Tab-separated table of C-alpha atoms and ligand atoms in Angstrom:
chain	number	residue	atom	x	y	z
A	1	UNK	CA	0.000	0.000	0.000
A	2	UNK	CA	1.226	3.504	-0.843
A	3	UNK	CA	0.189	6.989	0.243
A	4	UNK	CA	-0.720	7.712	-3.397
A	5	UNK	CA	-3.179	4.805	-3.433
A	6	UNK	CA	-4.991	6.393	-0.490
A	7	UNK	CA	-5.888	9.339	-2.712
A	8	UNK	CA	-3.519	11.968	-1.338
A	9	UNK	CA	-2.597	14.875	-3.611
A	10	UNK	CA	0.881	15.537	-5.020
A	11	UNK	CA	2.070	18.289	-2.671
A	12	UNK	CA	1.346	16.054	0.313
A	13	UNK	CA	3.021	13.057	-1.348
A	14	UNK	CA	6.131	15.173	-1.998
A	15	UNK	CA	6.259	16.249	1.635
A	16	UNK	CA	5.935	12.629	2.749
A	17	UNK	CA	8.775	11.703	0.456
A	18	UNK	CA	10.917	14.476	1.964
A	19	UNK	CA	10.093	13.148	5.410
A	20	UNK	CA	11.057	9.634	4.364
A	21	UNK	CA	7.756	8.019	5.203
A	22	UNK	CA	7.790	5.039	2.826
A	23	UNK	CA	4.331	3.574	3.429
A	24	UNK	CA	1.275	4.398	5.513
A	25	UNK	CA	1.069	2.933	8.989
A	26	UNK	CA	-2.062	0.819	9.716
A	27	UNK	CA	-3.914	3.708	11.367
A	28	UNK	CA	-3.072	5.958	8.419
A	29	UNK	CA	-4.222	3.357	5.894
A	30	UNK	CA	-7.605	3.225	7.603
A	31	UNK	CA	-8.067	6.830	8.711
A	32	UNK	CA	-6.913	8.726	5.613
A	33	UNK	CA	-9.620	7.450	3.191
A	34	UNK	CA	-12.361	7.806	5.836
A	35	UNK	CA	-11.374	11.379	6.700
A	36	UNK	CA	-11.053	12.328	3.010
A	37	UNK	CA	-14.641	11.140	2.516
A	38	UNK	CA	-15.762	13.433	5.314
A	39	UNK	CA	-16.715	10.622	7.666
A	40	UNK	CA	-16.522	10.695	11.446
A	41	UNK	CA	-13.823	8.488	12.927
A	42	UNK	CA	-13.325	6.843	16.298
A	43	UNK	CA	-9.810	5.478	16.539
A	44	UNK	CA	-8.119	3.458	19.272
A	45	UNK	CA	-4.541	4.407	18.587
A	46	UNK	CA	-1.788	5.333	20.946
A	47	UNK	CA	1.088	7.673	20.347
A	48	UNK	CA	3.665	6.150	18.071
A	49	UNK	CA	1.193	4.645	15.643
A	50	UNK	CA	1.359	7.569	13.229
A	51	UNK	CA	-2.107	8.783	14.201
A	52	UNK	CA	-1.221	12.466	13.809
A	53	UNK	CA	-0.506	12.063	10.105
A	54	UNK	CA	-3.624	9.878	9.999
A	55	UNK	CA	-5.769	12.938	10.576
A	56	UNK	CA	-3.470	15.813	9.547
A	57	UNK	CA	-2.823	14.640	5.960
A	58	UNK	CA	-6.457	14.184	4.886
A	59	UNK	CA	-7.563	17.325	6.724
A	60	UNK	CA	-4.893	19.400	4.975
A	61	UNK	CA	-6.122	18.006	1.673
A	62	UNK	CA	-9.738	18.850	2.444
A	63	UNK	CA	-8.745	22.373	3.444
A	64	UNK	CA	-6.976	22.877	0.119
A	65	UNK	CA	-9.748	21.345	-1.957
A	66	UNK	CA	-12.777	22.745	-0.160
A	67	UNK	CA	-12.959	26.513	0.109
A	68	UNK	CA	-14.068	29.026	1.086
A	69	UNK	CA	-11.197	30.884	2.671
A	70	UNK	CA	-11.506	31.415	6.356
A	71	UNK	CA	-12.887	34.685	7.742
A	72	UNK	CA	-11.351	36.713	10.498
A	73	UNK	CA	-11.447	35.293	14.005
A	74	UNK	CA	-12.569	31.928	12.704
A	75	UNK	CA	-11.004	28.460	12.364
A	76	UNK	CA	-11.926	25.726	9.876
A	77	UNK	CA	-10.285	22.780	11.581
A	78	UNK	CA	-10.129	22.634	15.355
A	79	UNK	CA	-7.796	20.129	17.015
A	80	UNK	CA	-8.172	19.774	20.773
A	81	UNK	CA	-5.237	18.337	22.699
A	82	UNK	CA	-4.551	17.821	26.421
A	83	UNK	CA	-1.182	19.564	26.803
A	84	UNK	CA	0.869	22.448	25.532
A	85	UNK	CA	3.608	20.103	24.409
A	86	UNK	CA	1.227	18.078	22.326
A	87	UNK	CA	-0.263	21.261	20.878
A	88	UNK	CA	3.197	22.301	19.650
A	89	UNK	CA	3.924	18.854	18.286
A	90	UNK	CA	0.641	18.508	16.431
A	91	UNK	CA	1.111	21.982	14.978
A	92	UNK	CA	4.600	21.003	13.874
A	93	UNK	CA	3.178	17.938	12.133
A	94	UNK	CA	0.648	20.081	10.260
A	95	UNK	CA	3.460	22.453	9.272
A	96	UNK	CA	5.669	19.634	7.954
A	97	UNK	CA	2.952	17.685	6.165
A	98	UNK	CA	1.401	20.851	4.745
A	99	UNK	CA	4.582	22.543	3.500
A	100	UNK	CA	3.844	24.679	0.428
A	101	UNK	CA	0.060	24.580	0.863
A	102	UNK	CA	-0.317	28.187	1.960
A	103	UNK	CA	-2.566	27.483	4.911
A	104	UNK	CA	-2.731	29.401	8.150
A	105	UNK	CA	-1.920	27.248	11.175
A	106	UNK	CA	-1.797	28.137	14.860
A	107	UNK	CA	-1.283	26.454	18.222
A	108	UNK	CA	-2.930	28.119	21.239
A	109	UNK	CA	-2.388	26.997	24.817
A	110	UNK	CA	-2.236	28.403	28.317
A	111	UNK	CA	0.853	29.305	30.296
A	112	UNK	CA	1.955	31.863	27.714
A	113	UNK	CA	0.575	35.290	26.890
A	114	UNK	CA	-2.792	35.233	25.143
A	115	UNK	CA	-2.196	38.421	23.123
A	116	UNK	CA	-0.016	37.027	20.329
A	117	UNK	CA	-2.548	34.227	19.896
A	118	UNK	CA	-5.360	36.788	19.640
A	119	UNK	CA	-3.383	38.779	17.057
A	120	UNK	CA	-2.802	35.707	14.913
A	121	UNK	CA	-6.474	34.796	15.046
A	122	UNK	CA	-7.506	38.172	13.637
A	123	UNK	CA	-7.081	37.024	10.070
A	124	UNK	CA	-8.572	33.634	10.870
A	125	UNK	CA	-6.724	30.322	10.724
A	126	UNK	CA	-7.303	27.138	8.742
A	127	UNK	CA	-6.105	24.902	11.549
A	128	UNK	CA	-6.247	25.796	15.214
A	129	UNK	CA	-4.603	23.319	17.582
A	130	UNK	CA	-5.576	24.193	21.137
A	131	UNK	CA	-5.861	23.054	24.702
A	132	UNK	CA	-9.484	23.257	25.896
A	133	UNK	CA	-9.046	25.919	28.588
A	134	UNK	CA	-7.211	28.414	26.400
A	135	UNK	CA	-9.602	27.801	23.522
A	136	UNK	CA	-12.548	28.783	25.700
A	137	UNK	CA	-10.661	31.866	26.930
A	138	UNK	CA	-10.087	32.916	23.341
A	139	UNK	CA	-13.713	32.267	22.511
A	140	UNK	CA	-14.950	34.297	25.489
A	141	UNK	CA	-12.797	37.208	24.348
A	142	UNK	CA	-14.225	36.903	20.836
A	143	UNK	CA	-10.824	36.127	19.415
A	144	UNK	CA	-12.219	32.956	17.866
A	145	UNK	CA	-15.730	31.944	16.933
A	146	UNK	CA	-16.771	28.471	16.019
A	147	UNK	CA	-19.366	28.956	13.282
A	148	UNK	CA	-16.943	28.041	10.458
A	149	UNK	CA	-15.516	24.921	12.070
A	150	UNK	CA	-15.847	22.079	9.574
A	151	UNK	CA	-13.897	19.452	11.471
A	152	UNK	CA	-13.263	18.852	15.153
A	153	UNK	CA	-10.426	16.522	16.149
A	154	UNK	CA	-10.084	15.246	19.707
A	155	UNK	CA	-6.535	14.015	20.066
A	156	UNK	CA	-5.758	11.911	23.128
A	157	UNK	CA	-9.341	12.236	24.302
A	158	UNK	CA	-8.767	9.949	27.289
A	159	UNK	CA	-5.986	12.150	28.555
A	160	UNK	CA	-8.168	15.243	28.257
A	161	UNK	CA	-10.752	13.578	30.498
A	162	UNK	CA	-8.029	12.392	32.900
A	163	UNK	CA	-6.855	15.978	33.196
A	164	UNK	CA	-10.371	17.106	34.106
A	165	UNK	CA	-11.301	18.854	30.861
A	166	UNK	CA	-14.768	17.256	30.586
A	167	UNK	CA	-16.583	20.519	31.307
A	168	UNK	CA	-14.499	22.526	28.896
A	169	UNK	CA	-14.983	19.909	26.203
A	170	UNK	CA	-18.745	19.928	26.662
A	171	UNK	CA	-18.749	23.707	26.437
A	172	UNK	CA	-16.831	23.529	23.142
A	173	UNK	CA	-19.119	20.802	21.734
A	174	UNK	CA	-22.161	22.909	22.563
A	175	UNK	CA	-20.746	25.929	20.724
A	176	UNK	CA	-19.743	24.104	17.516
A	177	UNK	CA	-21.925	23.788	14.416
A	178	UNK	CA	-23.863	20.508	14.606
A	179	UNK	CA	-23.083	19.833	10.950
A	180	UNK	CA	-19.425	19.017	11.101
A	181	UNK	CA	-16.961	16.165	10.881
A	182	UNK	CA	-15.654	14.793	14.198
A	183	UNK	CA	-12.589	12.607	14.690
A	184	UNK	CA	-11.813	11.101	18.073
A	185	UNK	CA	-8.436	9.535	18.853
A	186	UNK	CA	-7.750	7.871	22.162
A	187	UNK	CA	-5.200	5.381	23.442
A	188	UNK	CA	-7.694	3.848	25.843
A	189	UNK	CA	-11.482	3.588	25.888
A	190	UNK	CA	-13.141	3.913	29.282
A	191	UNK	CA	-16.917	4.065	29.674
A	192	UNK	CA	-16.613	7.829	30.016
A	193	UNK	CA	-14.894	8.095	26.637
A	194	UNK	CA	-17.466	5.843	24.999
A	195	UNK	CA	-20.295	7.948	26.400
A	196	UNK	CA	-18.664	11.117	25.155
A	197	UNK	CA	-18.031	9.533	21.748
A	198	UNK	CA	-21.664	8.433	21.468
A	199	UNK	CA	-22.743	12.016	22.063
A	200	UNK	CA	-20.557	13.681	19.455
A	201	UNK	CA	-19.853	11.156	16.666
A	202	UNK	CA	-22.228	10.275	13.857
A	203	UNK	CA	-21.955	6.767	12.400
A	204	UNK	CA	-18.207	6.801	12.903
A	205	UNK	CA	-15.753	4.565	11.118
A	206	UNK	CA	-14.202	2.542	13.927
A	207	UNK	CA	-10.471	2.037	13.757
A	208	UNK	CA	-8.416	-0.025	16.129
A	209	UNK	CA	-4.808	-0.598	15.318
A	210	UNK	CA	-3.896	-2.341	18.520
A	211	UNK	CA	-6.184	-4.025	20.998
A	212	UNK	CA	-7.690	-1.280	23.162
A	213	UNK	CA	-5.708	-0.703	26.323
A	214	UNK	CA	-2.821	-2.838	25.092
A	215	UNK	CA	0.706	-1.584	25.348
A	216	UNK	CA	2.899	-1.850	22.299
A	217	UNK	CA	4.020	-5.451	22.199
A	218	UNK	CA	7.547	-4.605	21.147
A	219	UNK	CA	8.230	-2.938	24.478
A	220	UNK	CA	10.072	-5.075	26.987
A	221	UNK	CA	8.607	-4.263	30.371
A	222	UNK	CA	9.505	-5.358	33.844
A	223	UNK	CA	9.249	-4.292	37.431
A	224	UNK	CA	12.039	-4.056	39.980
A	225	UNK	CA	10.673	-4.332	43.495
A	226	UNK	CA	12.343	-2.133	46.080
A	227	UNK	CA	11.620	-0.305	49.299
A	228	UNK	CA	10.511	3.232	48.677
A	229	UNK	CA	13.363	4.884	50.527
A	230	UNK	CA	15.884	3.034	48.388
A	231	UNK	CA	14.398	4.017	45.062
A	232	UNK	CA	16.798	6.859	44.269
A	233	UNK	CA	19.863	4.766	44.966
A	234	UNK	CA	18.522	1.762	43.089
A	235	UNK	CA	17.650	4.018	40.183
A	236	UNK	CA	21.156	5.419	39.996
A	237	UNK	CA	22.626	1.971	40.437
A	238	UNK	CA	20.566	0.535	37.559
A	239	UNK	CA	21.436	3.438	35.317
A	240	UNK	CA	25.156	3.026	35.970
A	241	UNK	CA	25.131	-0.763	35.913
A	242	UNK	CA	23.232	-1.031	32.654
A	243	UNK	CA	24.997	1.966	31.086
A	244	UNK	CA	21.653	3.560	30.343
A	245	UNK	CA	22.533	6.912	28.890
A	246	UNK	CA	19.363	8.174	27.230
A	247	UNK	CA	16.174	7.763	29.160
A	248	UNK	CA	12.931	9.451	30.001
A	249	UNK	CA	12.467	9.155	33.755
A	250	UNK	CA	9.067	9.533	35.407
A	251	UNK	CA	8.589	10.566	39.007
A	252	UNK	CA	5.407	11.344	40.907
A	253	UNK	CA	6.256	14.680	42.449
A	254	UNK	CA	8.098	17.787	41.510
A	255	UNK	CA	10.364	17.358	44.537
A	256	UNK	CA	11.178	13.873	43.347
A	257	UNK	CA	12.076	15.248	39.927
A	258	UNK	CA	14.449	17.781	41.416
A	259	UNK	CA	16.008	15.252	43.759
A	260	UNK	CA	16.770	12.747	41.016
A	261	UNK	CA	17.996	15.467	38.694
A	262	UNK	CA	20.551	16.591	41.275
A	263	UNK	CA	21.635	13.000	41.854
A	264	UNK	CA	22.088	12.371	38.154
A	265	UNK	CA	23.986	15.600	37.643
A	266	UNK	CA	26.370	14.723	40.457
A	267	UNK	CA	26.901	11.399	38.766
A	268	UNK	CA	27.964	13.200	35.619
A	269	UNK	CA	24.893	12.903	33.408
A	270	UNK	CA	23.489	15.727	31.322
A	271	UNK	CA	20.046	16.200	32.847
A	272	UNK	CA	16.989	18.358	32.380
A	273	UNK	CA	13.522	18.317	33.880
A	274	UNK	CA	9.922	18.834	32.864
A	275	UNK	CA	7.167	19.482	35.360
A	276	UNK	CA	4.059	21.579	35.654
A	277	UNK	CA	5.707	24.458	37.513
A	278	UNK	CA	8.324	25.008	34.857
A	279	UNK	CA	7.605	27.830	32.403
A	280	UNK	CA	6.514	26.609	29.020
A	281	UNK	CA	9.559	27.824	27.048
A	282	UNK	CA	11.875	26.036	29.487
A	283	UNK	CA	9.865	22.824	29.121
A	284	UNK	CA	10.025	22.979	25.354
A	285	UNK	CA	13.742	23.714	25.529
A	286	UNK	CA	14.321	20.714	27.781
A	287	UNK	CA	12.427	18.489	25.392
A	288	UNK	CA	14.342	19.815	22.416
A	289	UNK	CA	17.708	19.258	24.116
A	290	UNK	CA	16.655	15.734	25.040
A	291	UNK	CA	15.666	15.004	21.461
A	292	UNK	CA	18.962	16.236	20.099
A	293	UNK	CA	20.893	14.223	22.698
A	294	UNK	CA	22.359	17.260	24.499
A	295	UNK	CA	20.415	16.033	27.479
A	296	UNK	CA	20.804	12.357	28.366
A	297	UNK	CA	18.260	12.039	31.119
A	298	UNK	CA	14.952	13.872	31.044
A	299	UNK	CA	13.245	13.631	34.429
A	300	UNK	CA	9.556	14.426	34.332
A	301	UNK	CA	6.242	14.302	36.112
A	302	UNK	CA	3.195	13.095	34.208
A	303	UNK	CA	2.867	16.476	32.558
A	304	UNK	CA	5.325	15.098	30.046
A	305	UNK	CA	3.737	11.701	29.755
A	306	UNK	CA	1.485	12.398	26.874
A	307	UNK	CA	2.185	12.996	23.286
A	308	UNK	CA	5.877	13.817	23.470
A	309	UNK	CA	7.132	13.065	20.027
A	310	UNK	CA	10.528	11.549	20.674
A	311	UNK	CA	11.739	9.170	18.024
A	312	UNK	CA	13.666	6.042	18.879
A	313	UNK	CA	13.646	6.515	22.622
A	314	UNK	CA	15.037	3.222	23.876
A	315	UNK	CA	14.145	3.516	27.520
A	316	UNK	CA	11.502	4.745	29.925
A	317	UNK	CA	12.155	4.416	33.650
A	318	UNK	CA	9.234	4.778	36.039
A	319	UNK	CA	10.803	5.628	39.362
A	320	UNK	CA	7.230	5.999	40.608
A	321	UNK	CA	4.188	4.328	39.114
A	322	UNK	CA	1.502	6.698	37.890
A	323	UNK	CA	-1.610	7.117	40.021
A	324	UNK	CA	-3.837	6.566	36.993
A	325	UNK	CA	-3.183	3.222	35.315
A	326	UNK	CA	-3.785	4.614	31.845
A	327	UNK	CA	-0.868	6.980	32.311
A	328	UNK	CA	1.386	3.923	32.370
A	329	UNK	CA	0.328	3.115	28.827
A	330	UNK	CA	0.966	6.694	27.814
A	331	UNK	CA	4.288	6.916	29.591
A	332	UNK	CA	5.732	3.837	28.014
A	333	UNK	CA	4.202	4.799	24.682
A	334	UNK	CA	7.263	7.038	24.311
A	335	UNK	CA	9.382	4.021	23.584
A	336	UNK	CA	9.036	1.213	21.068
A	337	UNK	CA	7.556	3.583	18.510
A	338	UNK	CA	7.246	3.205	14.769
A	339	UNK	CA	8.552	-0.355	14.909
A	340	UNK	CA	11.524	0.296	17.195
A	341	UNK	CA	11.907	-1.904	20.227
A	342	UNK	CA	12.027	-0.292	23.634
A	343	UNK	CA	12.402	-0.983	27.304
A	344	UNK	CA	10.227	0.193	30.179
A	345	UNK	CA	11.431	-0.448	33.720
A	346	UNK	CA	9.343	0.412	36.770
A	347	UNK	CA	10.673	0.634	40.309
A	348	UNK	CA	7.803	-0.479	42.495
A	349	UNK	CA	7.495	-0.335	46.275
A	350	UNK	CA	4.937	-2.054	48.508
A	351	UNK	CA	2.541	0.850	48.742
A	352	UNK	CA	2.303	0.969	44.962
A	353	UNK	CA	0.848	-2.561	44.836
A	354	UNK	CA	-2.696	-1.319	44.086
A	355	UNK	CA	-1.388	0.855	41.227
A	356	UNK	CA	0.598	-2.061	39.832
A	357	UNK	CA	-2.463	-4.301	40.037
A	358	UNK	CA	-4.544	-1.706	38.180
A	359	UNK	CA	-1.874	-1.380	35.486
A	360	UNK	CA	-1.638	-5.122	35.017
A	361	UNK	CA	-5.402	-5.382	34.766
A	362	UNK	CA	-5.449	-2.610	32.167
A	363	UNK	CA	-2.710	-4.024	29.966
A	364	UNK	CA	-3.869	-7.565	30.603
A	365	UNK	CA	-0.461	-8.897	31.444
A	366	UNK	CA	1.507	-9.613	34.550
A	367	UNK	CA	4.750	-7.729	34.493
A	368	UNK	CA	7.896	-9.658	35.254
A	369	UNK	CA	9.220	-8.918	38.754
A	370	UNK	CA	12.894	-8.636	39.506
A	371	UNK	CA	14.888	-7.720	42.535
A	372	UNK	CA	18.289	-6.155	42.346
A	373	UNK	CA	20.829	-7.804	44.619
A	374	UNK	CA	21.650	-5.409	47.401
A	375	UNK	CA	18.271	-3.681	47.081
A	376	UNK	CA	15.920	-6.507	48.071
A	377	UNK	CA	12.633	-5.105	49.301
A	378	UNK	CA	11.891	-5.579	52.937
A	379	UNK	CA	8.274	-4.555	52.317
A	380	UNK	CA	7.254	-7.030	49.650
A	381	UNK	CA	5.202	-6.121	46.619
A	382	UNK	CA	2.492	-8.764	46.272
A	383	UNK	CA	2.289	-10.633	43.014
A	384	UNK	CA	-0.902	-10.116	41.085
A	385	UNK	CA	-2.666	-11.965	38.346
A	386	UNK	CA	-3.233	-10.327	34.980
A	387	UNK	CA	-6.701	-9.348	36.155
A	388	UNK	CA	-5.253	-7.329	38.957
A	389	UNK	CA	-6.302	-9.807	41.619
A	390	UNK	CA	-3.707	-10.454	44.287
A	391	UNK	CA	-2.747	-14.093	44.001
A	392	UNK	CA	0.014	-14.238	46.530
A	393	UNK	CA	0.082	-12.605	49.923
A	394	UNK	CA	3.161	-10.663	50.910
A	395	UNK	CA	5.836	-13.072	51.982
A	396	UNK	CA	8.267	-12.808	54.789
A	397	UNK	CA	11.384	-11.422	53.194
A	398	UNK	CA	14.117	-13.945	52.702
A	399	UNK	CA	17.559	-13.128	53.814
A	400	UNK	CA	19.713	-12.494	50.797
A	401	UNK	CA	21.449	-15.725	49.928
A	402	UNK	CA	25.149	-16.116	49.821
A	403	UNK	CA	26.414	-15.515	46.299
A	404	UNK	CA	25.781	-18.506	44.100
A	405	UNK	CA	26.268	-17.050	40.685
A	406	UNK	CA	23.811	-15.364	38.360
A	407	UNK	CA	20.380	-14.641	39.775
A	408	UNK	CA	21.204	-15.491	43.386
A	409	UNK	CA	19.021	-13.678	45.850
A	410	UNK	CA	16.442	-12.797	43.195
A	411	UNK	CA	12.978	-13.443	44.511
A	412	UNK	CA	9.588	-13.311	42.747
A	413	UNK	CA	11.294	-13.455	39.423
A	414	UNK	CA	10.058	-14.957	36.240
A	415	UNK	CA	12.908	-15.057	33.806
A	416	UNK	CA	15.838	-14.005	35.897
A	417	UNK	CA	18.202	-11.404	34.720
A	418	UNK	CA	21.865	-12.177	35.170
A	419	UNK	CA	23.257	-10.483	38.216
A	420	UNK	CA	25.340	-7.462	37.318
A	421	UNK	CA	29.056	-7.834	37.265
A	422	UNK	CA	30.672	-7.111	40.517
A	423	UNK	CA	28.583	-9.737	42.277
A	424	UNK	CA	25.765	-9.308	44.707
A	425	UNK	CA	27.926	-10.787	47.401
A	426	UNK	CA	29.673	-7.453	47.696
A	427	UNK	CA	26.510	-5.666	48.606
A	428	UNK	CA	24.438	-5.453	51.693
A	429	UNK	CA	20.693	-5.851	51.960
A	430	UNK	CA	18.914	-2.626	51.097
A	431	UNK	CA	17.386	-2.182	54.529
A	432	UNK	CA	20.778	-1.985	56.127
A	433	UNK	CA	21.969	0.903	54.019
A	434	UNK	CA	22.359	4.533	54.909
A	435	UNK	CA	19.209	5.415	53.024
A	436	UNK	CA	17.007	3.749	55.637
A	437	UNK	CA	14.458	5.959	57.349
A	438	UNK	CA	12.519	8.983	56.234
A	439	UNK	CA	14.279	12.184	55.397
A	440	UNK	CA	13.176	15.608	54.314
A	441	UNK	CA	15.834	15.797	51.677
A	442	UNK	CA	14.882	12.521	50.058
A	443	UNK	CA	11.279	12.842	48.898
A	444	UNK	CA	11.157	9.100	48.365
A	445	UNK	CA	11.558	8.504	52.070
A	446	UNK	CA	9.005	11.050	53.292
A	447	UNK	CA	6.204	8.563	53.234
A	448	UNK	CA	6.783	5.117	54.597
A	449	UNK	CA	5.064	2.236	52.838
A	450	UNK	CA	1.553	1.690	54.113
A	451	UNK	CA	1.913	-2.070	53.950
A	452	UNK	CA	2.973	-3.446	57.285
A	453	UNK	CA	6.436	-4.883	57.238
A	454	UNK	CA	6.119	-8.609	57.425
A	455	UNK	CA	9.700	-9.346	58.230
A	456	UNK	CA	11.783	-8.209	61.090
A	457	UNK	CA	12.291	-4.489	61.486
A	458	UNK	CA	14.978	-2.763	59.516
A	459	UNK	CA	18.370	-3.512	60.881
A	460	UNK	CA	20.559	-0.788	62.192
A	461	UNK	CA	22.606	1.192	59.760
A	462	UNK	CA	25.976	-0.322	59.234
A	463	UNK	CA	27.652	2.950	58.617
A	464	UNK	CA	28.971	2.091	55.200
A	465	UNK	CA	27.155	1.096	52.124
A	466	UNK	CA	28.727	-1.320	49.734
A	467	UNK	CA	26.519	-0.220	46.863
A	468	UNK	CA	28.866	1.295	44.368
A	469	UNK	CA	26.659	3.850	42.690
A	470	UNK	CA	24.739	4.997	45.715
A	471	UNK	CA	27.386	6.489	47.931
A	472	UNK	CA	29.286	7.899	45.013
A	473	UNK	CA	26.374	9.922	43.740
A	474	UNK	CA	24.753	11.283	46.821
A	475	UNK	CA	24.173	15.005	46.333
A	476	UNK	CA	26.419	17.074	48.545
A	477	UNK	CA	24.620	18.691	51.420
A	478	UNK	CA	21.600	16.493	50.818
A	479	UNK	CA	22.152	13.327	52.723
A	480	UNK	CA	19.770	10.548	51.847
A	481	UNK	CA	18.607	10.555	55.398
A	482	UNK	CA	19.196	8.317	58.351
A	483	UNK	CA	17.567	7.044	61.438
A	484	UNK	CA	19.143	9.726	63.567
A	485	UNK	CA	17.268	12.352	61.583
A	486	UNK	CA	13.783	11.126	62.202
B	1	LIG	P1	2.376	9.768	16.114
B	1	LIG	O1	1.768	8.453	16.494
B	1	LIG	O2	1.484	10.566	15.258
B	1	LIG	O3	2.834	10.527	17.326
B	1	LIG	O4	3.683	9.463	15.212
B	1	LIG	C1	4.773	8.753	15.709
B	1	LIG	C2	6.029	8.951	14.890
B	1	LIG	O5	5.961	8.200	13.682
B	1	LIG	C3	6.298	10.388	14.479
B	1	LIG	O6	7.634	10.672	14.816
B	1	LIG	C4	6.100	10.425	12.999
B	1	LIG	O7	7.018	11.328	12.413
B	1	LIG	C5	6.393	8.996	12.576
B	1	LIG	N1	5.579	8.543	11.425
B	1	LIG	C6	4.276	8.826	11.205
B	1	LIG	N2	3.856	8.216	10.082
B	1	LIG	C7	4.913	7.523	9.595
B	1	LIG	C8	5.095	6.690	8.435
B	1	LIG	N3	4.107	6.422	7.597
B	1	LIG	N4	6.310	6.150	8.245
B	1	LIG	C9	7.306	6.401	9.121
B	1	LIG	N5	7.211	7.183	10.201
B	1	LIG	C10	6.022	7.741	10.452
């Protein structure tokens, strides 16, 4: 199958050639003809499937072929997206695919001044990519009216609902012309999404390029169980041990982001961060530097989880699991894209067991558990079935075995990973390390696991940690905490 056989016009085909897209992806092969015919579409497609071109290419073609020109303060195609980053990326896709078409394109999102966006809307735009809140602001200020909207695209609809945009979306739907084309793209389909879809789509063409709620099968995923307080040190240890030098790292809180970033910097990595409190230009800059490789480790909260267009990212590390299971699918959607294989590693502590169960139920697979010698969890993470049901109660932690070669001391493991060189015999059990106990400077130790320890209480600190990476990379002036500090 070729792009030409889908009925795309020459200027678009030339741009695709320039971009080196040889053939349509499955979602493109299905979506492009449907959108060209003016049909509504409901597509289950996650990031990395080529969904953006799936709607952008045919919509650009319809804009060129179907006048009339847009009037002032109007838009002909409206693309709603959950985040500023995605707004920029979708706009960029329209710009690249539509090179030479002489169309007016704009991205509008919050967190930056509204005035330049209002100025650009004066002449009207053919494509307006917007986040829901800013779009309504612009509409309230009469900078954009909806009466000429021919097509509405909801990109990453599930994420927009997760972020609490339901009210804004309903307000936009109510203000749009009823006679219009509507395209809905979502990685996952909850009942809420289906209800919304039923209300806004008319006899849609249904497209599903991967089973709903499935994660890309090419991604190798596993879980490393660990006590919460030891997460930072285990993280740094894994990074050093495996020579991971280009990874997107997810952490729950902004403090956690900053803490890991400092640790990584001390260890000599080029690091940048993305979180909600960071000004938009700085976030975009961080992303750009990560894409070009100037930044090796990008540490982010879930703000960055959706829609980041990073090609060939080999590795996603979840230092914390997301609260919402669907965010796991979106987080790891950054890797294993467009046919590339990727790796997603999650560090999971006992109080994240419910989140892990929810994730496993959503993706319908049980993730392989591993334990890193020297970081064995004292508070065990229960094993779950693929339906999320707990099938094994927490076990009393075993004492780490004496070194017996590869895999020794690895509990709850299906498919053991060879022990890293250096030998686990050199290391001490995690609970005995300096990191034990809560500490203000280590956000990972602020909250102790809710699960009751089933083994004996943590042993006293030994005073020296044998873990190679941990001690070496502790940020100066920010001790990982100790019992004396409680
Ligand atoms: P998306 O799922 O829209 O975020 O696209 C994922 C990535 O795939 C983007 O980096 C696109 O540039 C790339 N891509 C989209 N369509 C194709 C194609 N037909 N062939 C090769 N790469 C593509």
